[in-house]
Structures are given as structure tokens and as C-alpha cells.
XYZ file of C-alpha atoms in Angstrom:
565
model
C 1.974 -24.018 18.259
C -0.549 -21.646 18.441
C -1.105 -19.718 21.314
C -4.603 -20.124 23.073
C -4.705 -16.272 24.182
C -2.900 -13.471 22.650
C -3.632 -9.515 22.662
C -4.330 -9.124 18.523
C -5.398 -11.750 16.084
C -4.907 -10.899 12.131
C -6.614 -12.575 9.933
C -5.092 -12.498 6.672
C -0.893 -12.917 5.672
C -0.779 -10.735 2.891
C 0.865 -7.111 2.767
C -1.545 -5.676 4.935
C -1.731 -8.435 7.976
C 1.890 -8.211 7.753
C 2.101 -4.492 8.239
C 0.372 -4.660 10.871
C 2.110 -7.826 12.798
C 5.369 -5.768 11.838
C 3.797 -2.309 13.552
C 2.589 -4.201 16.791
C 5.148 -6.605 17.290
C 7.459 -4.005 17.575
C 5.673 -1.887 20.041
C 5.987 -5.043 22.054
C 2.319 -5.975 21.427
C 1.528 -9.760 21.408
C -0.186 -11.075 17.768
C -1.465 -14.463 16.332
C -1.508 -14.184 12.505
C -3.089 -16.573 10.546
C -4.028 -17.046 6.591
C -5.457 -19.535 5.120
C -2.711 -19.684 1.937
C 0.555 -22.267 2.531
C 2.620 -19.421 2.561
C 3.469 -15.946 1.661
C 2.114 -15.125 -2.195
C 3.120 -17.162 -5.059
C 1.491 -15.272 -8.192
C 3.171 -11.777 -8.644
C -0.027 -9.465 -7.927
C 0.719 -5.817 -6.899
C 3.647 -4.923 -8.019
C 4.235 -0.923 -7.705
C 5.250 0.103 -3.763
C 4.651 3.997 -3.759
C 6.901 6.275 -2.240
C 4.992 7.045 0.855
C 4.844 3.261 1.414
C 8.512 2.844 1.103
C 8.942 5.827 3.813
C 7.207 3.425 6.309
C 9.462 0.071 5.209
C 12.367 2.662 6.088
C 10.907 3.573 9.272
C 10.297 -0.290 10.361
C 14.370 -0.734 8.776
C 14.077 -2.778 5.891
C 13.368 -0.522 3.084
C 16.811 -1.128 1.372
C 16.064 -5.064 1.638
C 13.010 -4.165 -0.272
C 14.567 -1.934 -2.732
C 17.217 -5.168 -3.248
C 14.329 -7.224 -4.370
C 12.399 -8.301 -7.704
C 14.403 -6.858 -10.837
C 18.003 -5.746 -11.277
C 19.339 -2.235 -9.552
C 20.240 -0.878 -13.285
C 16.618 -2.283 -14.692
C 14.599 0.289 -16.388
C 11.656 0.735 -14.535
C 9.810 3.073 -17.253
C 5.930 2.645 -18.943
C 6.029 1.338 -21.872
C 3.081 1.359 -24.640
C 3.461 -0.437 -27.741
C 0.792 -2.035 -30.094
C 2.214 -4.817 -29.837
C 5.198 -5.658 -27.807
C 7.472 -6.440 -30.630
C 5.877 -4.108 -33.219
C 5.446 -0.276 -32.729
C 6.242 1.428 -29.769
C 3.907 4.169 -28.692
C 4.762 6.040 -26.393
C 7.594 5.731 -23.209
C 7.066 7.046 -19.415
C 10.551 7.153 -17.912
C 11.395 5.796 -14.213
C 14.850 5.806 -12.444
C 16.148 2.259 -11.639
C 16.300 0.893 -8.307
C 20.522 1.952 -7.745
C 19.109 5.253 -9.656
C 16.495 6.031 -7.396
C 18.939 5.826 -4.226
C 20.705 8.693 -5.885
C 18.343 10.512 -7.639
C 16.100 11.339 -4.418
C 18.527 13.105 -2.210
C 18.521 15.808 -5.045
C 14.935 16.315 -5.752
C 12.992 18.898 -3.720
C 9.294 20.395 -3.775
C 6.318 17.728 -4.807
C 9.275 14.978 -4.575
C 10.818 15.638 -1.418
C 10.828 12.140 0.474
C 13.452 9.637 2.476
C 12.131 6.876 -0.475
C 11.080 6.801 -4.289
C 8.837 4.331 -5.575
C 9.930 1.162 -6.220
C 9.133 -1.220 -8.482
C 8.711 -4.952 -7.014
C 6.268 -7.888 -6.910
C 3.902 -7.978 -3.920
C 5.129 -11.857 -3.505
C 9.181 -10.251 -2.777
C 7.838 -7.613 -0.586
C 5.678 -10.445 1.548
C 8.478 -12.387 1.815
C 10.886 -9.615 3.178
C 7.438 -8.642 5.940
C 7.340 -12.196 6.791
C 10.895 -12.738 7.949
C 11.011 -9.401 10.129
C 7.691 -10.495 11.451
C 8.692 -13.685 12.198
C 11.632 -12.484 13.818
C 9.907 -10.356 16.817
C 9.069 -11.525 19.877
C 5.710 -12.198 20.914
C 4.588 -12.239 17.301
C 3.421 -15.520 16.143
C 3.263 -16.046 11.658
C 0.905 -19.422 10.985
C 0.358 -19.912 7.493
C -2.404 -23.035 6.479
C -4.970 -21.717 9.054
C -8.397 -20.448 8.467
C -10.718 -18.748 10.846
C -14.483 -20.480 10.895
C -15.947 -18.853 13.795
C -15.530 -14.913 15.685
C -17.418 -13.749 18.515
C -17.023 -10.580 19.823
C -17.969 -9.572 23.462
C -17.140 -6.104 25.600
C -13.830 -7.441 26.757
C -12.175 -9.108 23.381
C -12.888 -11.841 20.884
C -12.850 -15.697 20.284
C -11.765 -16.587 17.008
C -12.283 -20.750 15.796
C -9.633 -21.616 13.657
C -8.906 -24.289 11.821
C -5.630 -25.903 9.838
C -6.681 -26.544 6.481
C -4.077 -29.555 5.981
C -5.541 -31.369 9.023
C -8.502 -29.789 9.898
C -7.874 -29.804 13.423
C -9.160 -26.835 15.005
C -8.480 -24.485 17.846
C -9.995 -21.057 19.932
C -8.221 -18.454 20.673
C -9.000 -15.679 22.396
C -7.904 -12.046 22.007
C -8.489 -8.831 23.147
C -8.815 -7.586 19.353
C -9.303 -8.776 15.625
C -8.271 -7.727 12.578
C -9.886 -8.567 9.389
C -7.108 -8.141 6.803
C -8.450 -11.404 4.514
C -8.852 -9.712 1.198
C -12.129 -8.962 -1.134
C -13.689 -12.117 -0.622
C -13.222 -11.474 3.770
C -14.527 -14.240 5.722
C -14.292 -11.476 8.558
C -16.339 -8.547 6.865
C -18.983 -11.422 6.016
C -19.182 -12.508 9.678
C -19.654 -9.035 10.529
C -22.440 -7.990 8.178
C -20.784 -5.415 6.945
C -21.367 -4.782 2.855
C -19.129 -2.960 0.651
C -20.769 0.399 -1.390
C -19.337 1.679 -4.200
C -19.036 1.500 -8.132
C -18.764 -2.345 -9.302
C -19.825 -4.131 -12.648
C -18.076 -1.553 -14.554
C -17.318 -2.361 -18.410
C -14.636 -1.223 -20.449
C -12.995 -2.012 -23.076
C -10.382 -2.804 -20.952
C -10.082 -2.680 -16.966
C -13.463 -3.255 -16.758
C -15.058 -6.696 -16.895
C -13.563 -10.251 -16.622
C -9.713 -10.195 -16.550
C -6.850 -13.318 -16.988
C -3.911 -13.363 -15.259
C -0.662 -15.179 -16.323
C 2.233 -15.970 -14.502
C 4.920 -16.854 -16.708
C 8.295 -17.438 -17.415
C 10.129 -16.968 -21.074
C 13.782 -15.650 -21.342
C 13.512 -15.143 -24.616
C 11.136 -12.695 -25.029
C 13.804 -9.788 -24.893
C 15.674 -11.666 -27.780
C 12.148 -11.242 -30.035
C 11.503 -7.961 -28.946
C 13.419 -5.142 -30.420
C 12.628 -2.558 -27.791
C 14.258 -1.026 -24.836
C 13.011 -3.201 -21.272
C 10.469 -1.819 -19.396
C 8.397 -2.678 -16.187
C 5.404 -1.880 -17.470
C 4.176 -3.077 -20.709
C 0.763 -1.734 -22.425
C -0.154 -3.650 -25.297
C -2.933 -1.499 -27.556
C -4.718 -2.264 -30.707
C -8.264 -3.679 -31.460
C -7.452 -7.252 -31.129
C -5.758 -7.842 -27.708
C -4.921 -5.467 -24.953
C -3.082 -6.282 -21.919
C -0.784 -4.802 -19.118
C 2.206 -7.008 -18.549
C 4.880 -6.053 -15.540
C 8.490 -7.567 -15.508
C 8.823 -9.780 -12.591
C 12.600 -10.218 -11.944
C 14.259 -8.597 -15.171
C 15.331 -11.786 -16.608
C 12.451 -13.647 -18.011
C 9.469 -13.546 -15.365
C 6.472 -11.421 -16.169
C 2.639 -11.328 -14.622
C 0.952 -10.881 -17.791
C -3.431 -9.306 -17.532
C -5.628 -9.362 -20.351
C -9.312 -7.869 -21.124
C -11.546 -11.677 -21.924
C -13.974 -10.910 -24.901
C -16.943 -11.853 -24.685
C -16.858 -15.230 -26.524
C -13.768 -16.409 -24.416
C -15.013 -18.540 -21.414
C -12.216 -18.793 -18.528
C -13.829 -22.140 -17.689
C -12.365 -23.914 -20.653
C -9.384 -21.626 -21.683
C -6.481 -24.056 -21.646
C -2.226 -23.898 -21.557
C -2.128 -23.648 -25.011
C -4.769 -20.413 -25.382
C -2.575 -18.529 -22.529
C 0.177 -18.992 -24.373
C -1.851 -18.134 -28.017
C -2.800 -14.466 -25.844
C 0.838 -14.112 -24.893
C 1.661 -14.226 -28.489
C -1.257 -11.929 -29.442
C -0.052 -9.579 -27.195
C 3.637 -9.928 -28.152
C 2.855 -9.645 -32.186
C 5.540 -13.195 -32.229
C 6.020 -16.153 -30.790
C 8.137 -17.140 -28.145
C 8.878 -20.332 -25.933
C 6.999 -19.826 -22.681
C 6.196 -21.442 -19.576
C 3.399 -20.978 -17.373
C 3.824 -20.996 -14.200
C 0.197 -20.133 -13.017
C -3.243 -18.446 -14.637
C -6.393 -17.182 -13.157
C -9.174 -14.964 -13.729
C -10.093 -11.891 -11.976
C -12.396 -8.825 -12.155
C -11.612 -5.058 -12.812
C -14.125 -2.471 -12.575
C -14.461 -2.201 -8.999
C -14.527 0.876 -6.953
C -16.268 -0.502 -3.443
C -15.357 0.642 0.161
C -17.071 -0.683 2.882
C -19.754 1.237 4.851
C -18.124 0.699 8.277
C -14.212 -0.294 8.981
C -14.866 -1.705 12.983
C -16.854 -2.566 15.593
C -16.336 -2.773 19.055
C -13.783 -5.662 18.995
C -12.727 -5.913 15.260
C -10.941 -3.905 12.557
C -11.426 -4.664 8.815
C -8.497 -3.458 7.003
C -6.818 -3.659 3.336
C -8.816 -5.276 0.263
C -11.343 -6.517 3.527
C -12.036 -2.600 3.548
C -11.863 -1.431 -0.015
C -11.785 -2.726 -3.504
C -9.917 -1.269 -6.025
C -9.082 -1.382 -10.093
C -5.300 -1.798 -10.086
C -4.628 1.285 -12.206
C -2.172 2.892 -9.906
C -1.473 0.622 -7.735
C -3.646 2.167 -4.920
C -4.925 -0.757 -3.677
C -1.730 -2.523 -1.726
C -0.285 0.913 -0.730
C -3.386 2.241 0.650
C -3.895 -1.572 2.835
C -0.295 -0.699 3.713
C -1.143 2.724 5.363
C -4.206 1.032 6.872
C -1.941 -1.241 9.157
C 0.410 1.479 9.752
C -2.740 3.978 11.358
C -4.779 1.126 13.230
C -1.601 -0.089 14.683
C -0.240 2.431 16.614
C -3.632 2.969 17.949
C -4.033 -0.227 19.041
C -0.589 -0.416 21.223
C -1.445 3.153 22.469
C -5.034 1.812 23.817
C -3.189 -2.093 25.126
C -0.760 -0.178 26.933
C -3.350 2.150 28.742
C -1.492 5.279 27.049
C -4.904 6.234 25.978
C -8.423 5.563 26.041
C -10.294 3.179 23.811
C -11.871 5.962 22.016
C -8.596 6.415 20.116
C -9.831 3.493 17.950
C -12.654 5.288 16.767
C -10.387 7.675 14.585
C -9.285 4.837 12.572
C -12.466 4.567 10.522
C -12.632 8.193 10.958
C -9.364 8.874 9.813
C -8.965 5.955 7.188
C -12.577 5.465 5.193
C -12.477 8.617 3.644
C -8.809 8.193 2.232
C -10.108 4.816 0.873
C -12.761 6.883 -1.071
C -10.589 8.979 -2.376
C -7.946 6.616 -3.663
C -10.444 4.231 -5.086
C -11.826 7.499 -6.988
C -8.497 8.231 -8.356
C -7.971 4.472 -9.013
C -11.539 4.946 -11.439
C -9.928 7.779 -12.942
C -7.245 6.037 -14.345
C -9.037 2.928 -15.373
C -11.337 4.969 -17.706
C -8.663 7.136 -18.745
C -6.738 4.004 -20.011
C -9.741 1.880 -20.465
C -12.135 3.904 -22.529
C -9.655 5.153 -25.109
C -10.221 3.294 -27.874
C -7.440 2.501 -30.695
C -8.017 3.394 -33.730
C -8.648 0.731 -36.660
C -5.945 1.887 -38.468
C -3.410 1.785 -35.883
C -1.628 -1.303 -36.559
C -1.353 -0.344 -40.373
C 2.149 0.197 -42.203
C 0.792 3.572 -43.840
C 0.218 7.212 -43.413
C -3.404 6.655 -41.752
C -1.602 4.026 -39.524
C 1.230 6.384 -38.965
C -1.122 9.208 -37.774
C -2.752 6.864 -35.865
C 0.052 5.986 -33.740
C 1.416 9.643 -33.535
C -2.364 10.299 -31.977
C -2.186 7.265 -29.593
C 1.571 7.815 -28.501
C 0.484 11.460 -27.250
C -2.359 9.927 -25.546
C -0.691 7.800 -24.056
C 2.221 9.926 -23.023
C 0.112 11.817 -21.179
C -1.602 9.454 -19.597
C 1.303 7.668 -18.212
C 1.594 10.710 -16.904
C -1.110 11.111 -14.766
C -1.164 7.664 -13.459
C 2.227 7.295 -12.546
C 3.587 10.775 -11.909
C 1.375 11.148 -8.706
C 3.259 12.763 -6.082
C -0.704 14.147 -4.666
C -1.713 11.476 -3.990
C 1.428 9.561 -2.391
C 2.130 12.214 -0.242
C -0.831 14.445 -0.383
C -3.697 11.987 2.003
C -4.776 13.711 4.786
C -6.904 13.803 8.175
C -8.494 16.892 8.233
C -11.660 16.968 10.747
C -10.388 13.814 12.567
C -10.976 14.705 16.359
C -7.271 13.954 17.344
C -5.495 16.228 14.892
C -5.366 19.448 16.355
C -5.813 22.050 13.894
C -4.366 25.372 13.977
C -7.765 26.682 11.261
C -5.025 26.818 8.073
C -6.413 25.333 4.862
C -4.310 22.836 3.309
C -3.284 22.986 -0.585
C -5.322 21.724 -2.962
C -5.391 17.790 -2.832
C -4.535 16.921 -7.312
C -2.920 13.850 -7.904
C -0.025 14.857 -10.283
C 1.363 17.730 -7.698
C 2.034 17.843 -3.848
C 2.546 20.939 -1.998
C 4.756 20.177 1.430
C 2.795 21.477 4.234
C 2.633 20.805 7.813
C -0.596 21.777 8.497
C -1.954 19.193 11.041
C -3.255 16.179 9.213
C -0.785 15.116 6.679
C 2.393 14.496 6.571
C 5.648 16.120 7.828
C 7.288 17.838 5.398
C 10.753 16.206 4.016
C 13.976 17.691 4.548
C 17.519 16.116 3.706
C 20.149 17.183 6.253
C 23.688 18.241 5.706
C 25.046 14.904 7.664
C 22.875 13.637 4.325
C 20.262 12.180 7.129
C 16.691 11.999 5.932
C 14.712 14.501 8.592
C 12.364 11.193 9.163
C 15.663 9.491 10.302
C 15.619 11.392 13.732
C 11.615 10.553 14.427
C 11.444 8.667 17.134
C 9.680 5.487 16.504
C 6.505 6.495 18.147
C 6.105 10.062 19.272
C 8.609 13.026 18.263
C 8.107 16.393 18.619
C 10.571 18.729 16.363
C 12.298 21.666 17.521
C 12.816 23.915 14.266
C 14.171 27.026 15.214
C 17.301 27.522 18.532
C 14.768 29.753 20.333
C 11.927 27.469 20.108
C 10.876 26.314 23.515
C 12.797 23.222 25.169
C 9.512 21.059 24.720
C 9.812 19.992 28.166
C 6.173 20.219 28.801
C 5.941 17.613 26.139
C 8.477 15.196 27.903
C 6.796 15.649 31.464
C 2.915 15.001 29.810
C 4.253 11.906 27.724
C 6.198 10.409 30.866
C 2.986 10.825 32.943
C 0.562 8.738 29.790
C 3.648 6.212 29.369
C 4.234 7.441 26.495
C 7.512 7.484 24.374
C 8.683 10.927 23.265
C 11.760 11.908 21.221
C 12.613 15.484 21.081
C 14.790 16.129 17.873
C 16.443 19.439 16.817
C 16.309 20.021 13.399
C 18.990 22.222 12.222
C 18.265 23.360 8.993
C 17.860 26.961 7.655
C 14.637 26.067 5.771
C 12.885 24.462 8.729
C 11.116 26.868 10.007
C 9.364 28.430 7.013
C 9.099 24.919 6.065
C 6.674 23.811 8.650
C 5.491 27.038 9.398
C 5.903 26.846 13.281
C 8.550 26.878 15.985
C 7.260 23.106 17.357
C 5.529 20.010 15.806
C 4.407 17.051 16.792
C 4.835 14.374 14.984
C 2.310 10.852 15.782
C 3.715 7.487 15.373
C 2.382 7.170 11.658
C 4.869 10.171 10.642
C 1.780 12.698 10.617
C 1.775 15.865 11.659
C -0.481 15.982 14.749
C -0.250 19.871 16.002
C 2.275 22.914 15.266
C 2.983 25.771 17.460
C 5.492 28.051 18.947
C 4.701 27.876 22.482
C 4.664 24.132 24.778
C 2.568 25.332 26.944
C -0.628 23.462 26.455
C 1.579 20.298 26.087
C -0.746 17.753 27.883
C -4.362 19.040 26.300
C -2.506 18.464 22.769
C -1.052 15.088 23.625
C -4.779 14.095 25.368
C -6.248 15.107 21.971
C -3.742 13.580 20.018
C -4.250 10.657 21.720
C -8.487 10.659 21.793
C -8.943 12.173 25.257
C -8.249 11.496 29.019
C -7.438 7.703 29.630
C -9.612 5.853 32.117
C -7.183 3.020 33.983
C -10.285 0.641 33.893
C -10.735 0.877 30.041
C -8.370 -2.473 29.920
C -7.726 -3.288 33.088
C -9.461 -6.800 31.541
C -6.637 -9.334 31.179
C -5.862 -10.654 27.362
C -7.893 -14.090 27.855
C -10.936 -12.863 29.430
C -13.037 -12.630 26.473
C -16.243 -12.920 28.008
């Protein structure tokens, strides 16, 4: 059933909603979540989780369940460039596997320092592991099949008309927020008038313009091709270029090609999918299609506001990117992940409504970044043209290749080598970080400095119980003692008890903590970012009262959940 009145309505089931039903539901925050799909994704779509991303699956406990998912633990997950995938190989970007990776990054230090690597897994795995932990909290309600036709926001909450797209039966339900997380096309960013600006229309010669999508399935395809697996797979010559991503190491693959200008996606049929497959392959293969549609890259849009009083957009609802990256999920997942929080602080009257304004403070500019570096690596890839003679069994066609393969080595590079900007986001100038006036490192994509000046986020540490240091956070508020003189934090314990507020205390003891963070105390907000650093507790309660947007009024939601007018 779903419930008539609940304290947060999502609208939208994909990574993003789910995030955030995930985040709330476990601060003990009531949620409706609707979408208007059957279910959790079918089609492959995203399929890179970033490191930073897989540091919040750990944090919420199922980040091994999502490292288990998609392709084997010994699959390569490495960059591959080839002409054509059965003809010349270019050029080769290595990745640890999965069981690789769970080694590999308790002995990697500097830019690389984190509790997770990146992973390598469909979006439609991922949803499906978000769904079932969602599902599985109480006071969280998951209804797939619904659509929302109707919002109206007033001072004390929201109304949302929904209706089930089997039956078309509808229903209200009230709530004391919204949150738009319904993708590009949002129903709920249209209803609020707010636009996207941005870069959009962009042509390339490939990532920009009208793209196809196919889902397919075709076991042979290692047994024609005579290279090494890979996740990613960049066909380049003149005649057909396309990114292809293994799906489950075995036979599944979500297959994107560039339409030319004389192909119309109206009338392509089974039969030309499977004739751009072979292009793109350079032989034929038995394949089965298991879905196809058309898209569009070449965008580069945020929108011009992220709330208003009532409702949140979040996700592809707030920003559009080009998928070179893979910015687009990971950013929607750090969305969720910073509105969340904020949301249970303000519903539990642990701090004032104004707290909500520092998501769109905090958020929209790391949207403009991302889609910026997003851009970057769509004309990078996109604008490089190959050569005529590429594909030719001679000298010029050898040089050709050699010229490309650097290229491209480099490239692959740069777009997947990007420790700046997985780690490196920050909220400088947001008005409930509390800065101590240093100046962070320079933000570059392909290098990340650990810092913990206030804004970003808490530098990594492994311990010698082989504990990650984000291990001992407490799930919402921790403050870290890093040296055994540093003061007892008790002025910390005493402000949070008095706001309601949850508050670990955590000794680190490790020799490098202290230079490492630069302080003898930090305080670290439920997001795992660093919120203030000093050596002295003493103005405890003015830095939590910042931290949390200010003094909290008791009447700010004194309003009960169903009294949305």
C-alpha cells in the first residue's frame, strides 16, 4: 500500500532515489519512493562506480555485495582501444580486477589512499543491491509502476498526485519534503520551472550528437576476438566508432555507437544493430539483442537552481552529463548522500531549516565542475580524428596506429586515472564548513593531494588492526582525536547531546595522523567531510551550530508530517 502521509517523497528509483531512501531510512526517517519504471533498471547504463562512491556503499555496509556483482573477481577491468575489436589493438589502460582491487588498495598511499577502489559494474547490479537494503528498512516504503502527475508545495510540506501506471488508479500523499530524483527528462524540475543552463547540441565526431545503444548478448565474441578481455572497449577508425563495456564477463555487453548522418533511428531494425556490432567487431558473430535505443551525447547542462522551499532536485534531474568518465551516476550518488543527512538533521529538530540551503550551495558548483571535466574528456576522445590510413596493412598504416595508440594511451589516462576528481570535490565558502583560512591544493583531475582542510574529505589512513580509518566514523557525526594529548572532546559530546545529536569520539592511533590532518581534533559531518580542525574543544557548540546552519528554532517543524497546508 502506499502510505497517505510520510516525512520524504522521492521521485525517481534509480541510483540516486535509492541513495537517498538508503541515507534516510537509516537515520530512521520515514520515505515513499516511487518511479514510474516496473522495476529497478533493465538496460546496463552507467557502468563505472568511482572510488569515492564505493567509500559511501561501505559506509551504508554493502560495498563488498557491490564489489561481488556484474563480472568475474579475476576479470580484467582495463581500457581497451582497438580499430576494430578483432583487428589491431591500439593501445591498453590497465585496471586491477575486482579480488585484485581488495588487495591492491590496502598498499597504495598518497593520491590513492581510500577504504574502496573503483569498481567496475552495471548501474542495473548496483540498483538491484540499493533496492533490497532499501527495501529492507523500516519506515521506508520502494513502489515501482507509480508516476507522480501533480506537486504542490506549501510552507509546511507537499502533496504529491500519483498515479499507478498499470491501473491508473491514483492517490495523494502528503509529505513534509520532495525529492526530484526522475532523471533528464524530470517531471519534477518541469513542475517547478526550473531550466537547465549549460553546453548542449554539441557535435563530434563521436560523443557528440545522436547515439544507439545496444544491449546484447553473444558468448562468442571472445572466441572471434584474439585479444586479451577488457571492460572497456574503444572501437576507432573512419567507418564506425563505438564504446562497448562488458556486462557480466561471459557474453553480455552494452554496446554505444556515433549515428551518421544518413542513419535514421526511426527505421534502424534487428538486423542493422547487429550489421554495427559487426562493424565495430571487424567479424561476425551470433548475437542476440536483448534491447536498443537511442540517446544523445553532447550535453553539459546543470540546472540554475537545485530547491525550493519544499523540494530538492537531485541526480540527472539536476545535471546532465556526457558519459565520458562516468561522472554522471557518481556525482547523483554524492547528491543523495549531502541532501540526506541534512534532511534528517532538520526532521529531527537537530538543526534549523536553513541547513537545507547549503545543499544547493554546497552541491551546484561540484555539478559544474564535474560536467566540465566530463566535456573535457568527450572532446579529448571525440575530436581526435583517425587517420585514413589507420586500418591499412602497411608502413603508413603502421605509423598510423603507433600515432593513435600513444594518443590513446594517454588519454585513457586522463579519463580514467582521476584520483582529483574522485577524491578531490570540495565545499569551500559553504557557510557551514568552518574554515581555518588554509588554501587547499590545487583541484587537477589526474592527482589528489590528502588534505583536511575543512571542505573535503578526511584524509585516508589504514590502521595496523588493517581497519580502514573511515571504519571508526560514526555513522553521523565523529570527531577524531589524532594525537594522546589532544583534548578529551568532551565539549563536543555535551553540545551534540544538548542538539540531539549523535557523536562518536574515535582515537586514531597512528604515527602519521597528526601531520596528516594537520590538527590535534576534526570533525568529521555525516557525509565523511571534514567540517572544522583544531587543537583546542573549546568553542565546541559555535562549531557544531555552524556545522549544522545556525541556532535551531523548536517551532521550525513543530508542523506534524500530514499537515501540508
Amino acid at each position: 500500500m502506499i502510505p497517505a502521509q510520510t516525512e520524504v517523497v522521492i521521485i525517481g528509483g534509480g541510483p540516486c532515489g535509492l541513495m537517498a531512501a538508503n541515507e534516510l531510512g537509516r537515520r530512521g526517517v520515514r520515505v515513499l519512493l516511487v518511479d514510474d519504471k516496473p522495476g529497478t533498471a533493465f538496460n546496463p547504463q552507467a557502468n563505472a562506480t568511482q572510488a569515492r562512491t564505493m567509500e559511501h556503499y561501505r559506509r551504508l555496509g554493502f560495498a563488498d555485495e557491490v564489489r561481488q556483482q556484474g563480472l568475474s573477481p579475476d576479470f580484467p577491468t582495463d581500457i581497451a582501444y582497438f580499430t576494430r575489436y578483432a583487428r589491431h589493438e591500439l593501445a591498453r589502460f590497465k585496471l586491477p580486477s575486482a579480488r585484485d582491487a581488495t588487495t591492491l588498495v590496502k598498499s597504495l598511499k598518497g593520491a590513492w589512499s581510500a577504504a574502496e577502489l573503483p569498481h567496475r559494474v552495471s548501474q542495473k547490479y548496483v540498483e538491484a543491491v540499493m533496492r533490497r537494503h532499501a527495501e529492507g528498512l523500516d519506515g521506508v516504503s520502494v513502489h515501482y509502476g507509480w508516476r507522480m502527475v501533480a506537486l504542490r508545495e506549501f510552507d509546511e510540506g507537499v502533496e504529491v498526485d500519483l498515479e499507478e501506471t498499470a491501473t491508473r488508479h491514483r492517490q495523494t500523499v502528503r509529505a513534509r519534503y520532495a525529492i526530484g530524483a526522475d532523471g533528464p527528462r524530470s517531471v519534477v524540475r518541469q513542475h517547478l520551472g526550473i531550466r537547465y543552463g549549460g553546453e548542449t547540441g554539441v557535435q563530434r565526431d563521436f560523443m557528440g550528437g545522436r547515439m544507439y545503444a545496444i544491449y546484447f548478448r553473444a558468448p562468442d565474441f571472445y572466441r572471434v576476438v584474439p585479444h586479451a578481455p577488457a571492460w572497456m572497449n574503444v572501437s576507432f577508425n573512419r567507418d564506425r566508432r563505438a564504446f562497448m563495456a562488458a556486462v557480466d564477463g561471459k557474453g553480455e555487453f552494452a554496446f554505444h555507437t556515433q549515428l551518421h548522418a544518413d542513419e535514421d533511428e526511426a527505421g534502424l531494425t534487428e538486423d542493422d544493430a547487429k550489421a554495427m556490432l559487426h562493424a565495430a567487431t571487424g567479424a561476425p558473430f551470433d548475437v542476440t539483442i536483448l534491447s536498443r535505443l537511442t540517446w544523445t551525447a553532447g550535453h553539459c547542462l546543470v540546472a540554475d537552481a537545485f530547491s525550493t522551499r519544499r523540494v530538492f532536485l537531485a541526480g540527472d534531474a539536476a545535471h546532465l552529463f556526457t558519459p565520458t568518465g562516468g561522472l554522471g551516476y557518481n556525482t547523483a550518488v554524492e547528491d543523495a548522500v549531502n541532501l540526506s543527512w541534512k534532511l534528517a538533521a532538520v526532521l529531527r529538530l537537530q538543526a534549523p531549516a536553513a541547513l537545507l540551503d547549503s545543499y544547493a550551495i554546497e552541491r551546484r558548483p561540484l555539478a559544474l565542475r564535474n560536467t566540465a571535466y566530463a566535456r573535457t574528456f568527450a572532446d579529448s576522445l571525440g575530436l581526435y580524428a583517425p587517420a585514413a590510413q589507420i586500418e591499412d596493412d602497411t608502413p603508413a598504416g603502421e605509423a598510423a596506429r603507433a600515432s593513435a595508440g600513444a594518443y590513446l594511451s594517454e588519454h585513457g589516462r586522463r579519463e580514467f586515472n582521476i584520483p582529483g576528481i574522485t577524491f578531490g570535490g570540495r565545499y569551500d565558502g559553504s557557510p557551514i564548513i568552518v574554515s581555518d583560512g588554509t588554501a587547499p591544493p590545487p583541484d587537477v583531475p589526474n592527482d589528489y593531494v590528502p588534505t583536511a582542510s575543512p571542505g573535503g574529505r578526511p584524509p585516508h589512513l589504514w590502521l595496523d588492526d588493517g581497519r580502514s580509518l573511515y571504519d571508526t566514523f560514526g555513522f553521523d557525526w565523529t570527531v577524531l582525536r589524532l594525537t594522546e594529548s589532544a583534548p578529551g572532546a568532551r565539549s563536543f559530546l555535551d553540545a551534540a547531546e544538548r542538539r540531539g545529536v549523535s557523536l562518536d569520539v574515535v582515537d586514531v592511533a597512528h604515527p602519521d595522523a597528526r601531520d596528516l590532518y594537520g590538527a590535534d581534533l576534526a570533525l568529521i559531518r555525516p557525509d565523511q567531510i571534514v567540517a572544522w580542525r583544531g587543537d583546542s574543544d573549546a568553542d565546541a557548540a559555535g562549531v557544531l551550530a555552524q556545522a549544522l546552519g545556525g541556532a535551531v528554532s523548536r517551532s521550525h517543524a513543530a508542523s506534524t508530517p500530514g499537515a501540508a497546508r
